[in-house]
C-alpha positions as a printed NumPy array, in Angstrom:
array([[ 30.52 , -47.976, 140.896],
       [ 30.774, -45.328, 138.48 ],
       [ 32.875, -42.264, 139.444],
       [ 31.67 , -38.667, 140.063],
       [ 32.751, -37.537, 137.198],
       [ 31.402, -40.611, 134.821],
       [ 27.733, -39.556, 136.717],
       [ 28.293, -36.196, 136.005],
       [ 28.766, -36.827, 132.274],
       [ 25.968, -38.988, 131.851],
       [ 23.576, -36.637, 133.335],
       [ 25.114, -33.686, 131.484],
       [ 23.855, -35.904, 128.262],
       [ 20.452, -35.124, 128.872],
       [ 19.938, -31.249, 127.296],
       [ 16.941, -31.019, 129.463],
       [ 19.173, -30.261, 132.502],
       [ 20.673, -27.714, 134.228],
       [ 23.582, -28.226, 136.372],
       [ 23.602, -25.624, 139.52 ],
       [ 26.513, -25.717, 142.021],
       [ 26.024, -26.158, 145.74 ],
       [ 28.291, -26.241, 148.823],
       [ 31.252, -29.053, 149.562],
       [ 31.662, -29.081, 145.499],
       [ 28.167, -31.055, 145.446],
       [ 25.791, -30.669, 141.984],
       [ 21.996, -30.219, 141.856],
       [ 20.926, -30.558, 138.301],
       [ 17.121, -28.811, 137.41 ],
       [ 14.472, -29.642, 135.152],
       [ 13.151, -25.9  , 133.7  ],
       [ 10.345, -27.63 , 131.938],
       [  8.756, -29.377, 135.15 ],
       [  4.941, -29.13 , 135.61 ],
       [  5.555, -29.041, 139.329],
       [  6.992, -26.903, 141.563],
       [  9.782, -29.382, 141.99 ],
       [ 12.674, -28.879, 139.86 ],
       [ 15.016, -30.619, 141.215],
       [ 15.875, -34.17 , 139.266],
       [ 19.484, -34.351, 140.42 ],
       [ 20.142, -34.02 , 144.201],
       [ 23.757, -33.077, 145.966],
       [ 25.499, -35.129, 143.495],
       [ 28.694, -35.563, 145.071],
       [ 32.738, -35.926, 144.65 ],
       [ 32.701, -39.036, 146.225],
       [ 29.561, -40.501, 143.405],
       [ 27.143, -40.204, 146.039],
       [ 23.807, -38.102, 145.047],
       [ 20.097, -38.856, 144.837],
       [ 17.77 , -38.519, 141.981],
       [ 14.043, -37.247, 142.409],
       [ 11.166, -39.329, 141.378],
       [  8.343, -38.286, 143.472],
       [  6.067, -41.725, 144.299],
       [  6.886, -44.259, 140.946],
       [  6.097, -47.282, 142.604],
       [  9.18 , -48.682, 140.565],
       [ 11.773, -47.472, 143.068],
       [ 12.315, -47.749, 146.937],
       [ 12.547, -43.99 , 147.847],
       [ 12.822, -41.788, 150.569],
       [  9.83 , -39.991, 152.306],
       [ 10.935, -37.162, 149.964],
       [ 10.538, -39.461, 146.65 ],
       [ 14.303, -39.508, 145.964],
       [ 16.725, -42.605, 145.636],
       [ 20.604, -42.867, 146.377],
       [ 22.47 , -43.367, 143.008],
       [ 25.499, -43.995, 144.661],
       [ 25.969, -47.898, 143.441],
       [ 23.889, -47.062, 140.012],
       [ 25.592, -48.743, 136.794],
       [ 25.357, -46.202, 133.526],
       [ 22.12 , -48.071, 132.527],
       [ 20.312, -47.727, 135.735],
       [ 21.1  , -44.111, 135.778],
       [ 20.356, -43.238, 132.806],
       [ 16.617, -45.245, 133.321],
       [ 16.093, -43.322, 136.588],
       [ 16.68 , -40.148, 134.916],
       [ 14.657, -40.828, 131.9  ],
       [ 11.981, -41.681, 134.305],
       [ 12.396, -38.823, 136.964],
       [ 11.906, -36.6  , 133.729],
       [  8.906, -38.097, 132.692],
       [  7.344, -38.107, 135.698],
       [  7.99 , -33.927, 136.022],
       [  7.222, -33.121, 132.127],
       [  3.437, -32.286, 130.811],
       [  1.394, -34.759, 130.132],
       [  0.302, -34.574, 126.252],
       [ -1.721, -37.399, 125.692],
       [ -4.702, -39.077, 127.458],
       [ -3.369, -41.686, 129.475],
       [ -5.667, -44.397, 130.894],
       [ -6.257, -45.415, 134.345],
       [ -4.08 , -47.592, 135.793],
       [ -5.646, -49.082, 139.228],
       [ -3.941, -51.166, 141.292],
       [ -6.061, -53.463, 143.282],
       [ -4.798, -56.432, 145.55 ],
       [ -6.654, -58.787, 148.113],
       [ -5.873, -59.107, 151.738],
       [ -7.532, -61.583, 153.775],
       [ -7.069, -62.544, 157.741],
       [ -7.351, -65.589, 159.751],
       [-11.162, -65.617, 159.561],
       [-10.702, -65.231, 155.689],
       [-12.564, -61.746, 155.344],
       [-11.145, -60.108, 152.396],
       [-10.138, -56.416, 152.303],
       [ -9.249, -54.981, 148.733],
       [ -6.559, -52.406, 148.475],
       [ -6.495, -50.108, 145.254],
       [ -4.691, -46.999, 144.426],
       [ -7.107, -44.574, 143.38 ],
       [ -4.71 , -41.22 , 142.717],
       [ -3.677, -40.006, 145.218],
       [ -4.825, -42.271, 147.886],
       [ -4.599, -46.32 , 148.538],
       [ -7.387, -46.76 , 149.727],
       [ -8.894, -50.207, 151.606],
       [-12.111, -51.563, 150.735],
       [-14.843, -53.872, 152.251],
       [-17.238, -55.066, 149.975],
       [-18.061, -51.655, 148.432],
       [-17.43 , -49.861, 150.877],
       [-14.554, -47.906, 151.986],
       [-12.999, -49.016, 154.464],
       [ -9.882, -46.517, 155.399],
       [ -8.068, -44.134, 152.839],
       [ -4.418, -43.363, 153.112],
       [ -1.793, -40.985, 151.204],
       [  0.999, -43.539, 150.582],
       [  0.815, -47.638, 150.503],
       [  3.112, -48.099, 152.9  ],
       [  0.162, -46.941, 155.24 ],
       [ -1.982, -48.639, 153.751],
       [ -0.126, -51.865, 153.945],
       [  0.976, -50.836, 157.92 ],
       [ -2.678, -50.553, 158.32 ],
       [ -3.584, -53.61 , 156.899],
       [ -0.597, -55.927, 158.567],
       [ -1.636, -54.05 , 161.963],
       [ -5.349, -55.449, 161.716],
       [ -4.538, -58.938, 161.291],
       [ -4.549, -59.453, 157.122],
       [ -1.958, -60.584, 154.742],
       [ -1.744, -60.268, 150.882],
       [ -3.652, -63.35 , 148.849],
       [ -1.887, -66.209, 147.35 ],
       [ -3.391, -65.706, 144.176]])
């Protein structure tokens, strides 16, 4: 585990931040150039190397209902990846990027199929072509799903 003040260097390597001091000697480190209202990258970074970083709903990371992760057992590599994304994920968008759509099969013990896709923002559940339910987060969805009997598709 790296120690607090290891983290705080590494994050202190990335210009785009800001480091801001809270209570109990904790860190909060903001992104100025964020097209959100959240600023916020680097959460109550702590004396003790605890601290969360912020990156909203990147399906790459098991967060919190308020999109942030703990980084208190993070190697320098990992950090330094979650930060790079966090920022990316809060900075303007220059350049066309295509659609990405998620879309995965679940079927039941009768074998009707359901489709769930991620159409931003939603995950939404299909039947045929039509729409079944709509939901803001996939763990709904998938709750949803799991609750009415279906199970993702061996492919």
């Amino acid at each position: 585990m790296l120690t607090f003040e290891q983290k705080q260097a590494i994050i202190e390597s990335f210009p785009q931040l800001t480091r801001k001091e809270i209570s109990m000697k904790r860190l909060n480190y903001h992104f100025d150039g964020s097209q959100y209202e959240k600023k916020i990258v680097v959460e109550k970074l702590h004396p003790n190397g605890n601290g969360f970083v912020y990156v909203g709903d990147l399906l790459r990371y098991k967060t919190d209902d308020r999109g942030l992760v703990n980084i208190r057992d993070f190697s320098e590599q990992e950090l330094r990846e979650i930060i790079e994304d966090s920022l990316m994920y809060l900075s303007e968008i220059d350049e066309v990027v295509p659609e990405v759509r998620i879309e995965q099969s679940w079927r039941n013990r009768n074998d009707d199929q359901l489709l769930l896709v991620e159409e931003d923002p939603f995950w939404n559940v299909y039947h045929g072509f039509n729409l079944e339910e709509s939901f803001g987060t996939r763990d709904d969805a998938e709750n949803y799903l799991y609750s009415e009997g279906f199970k993702p598709s061996k492919k």
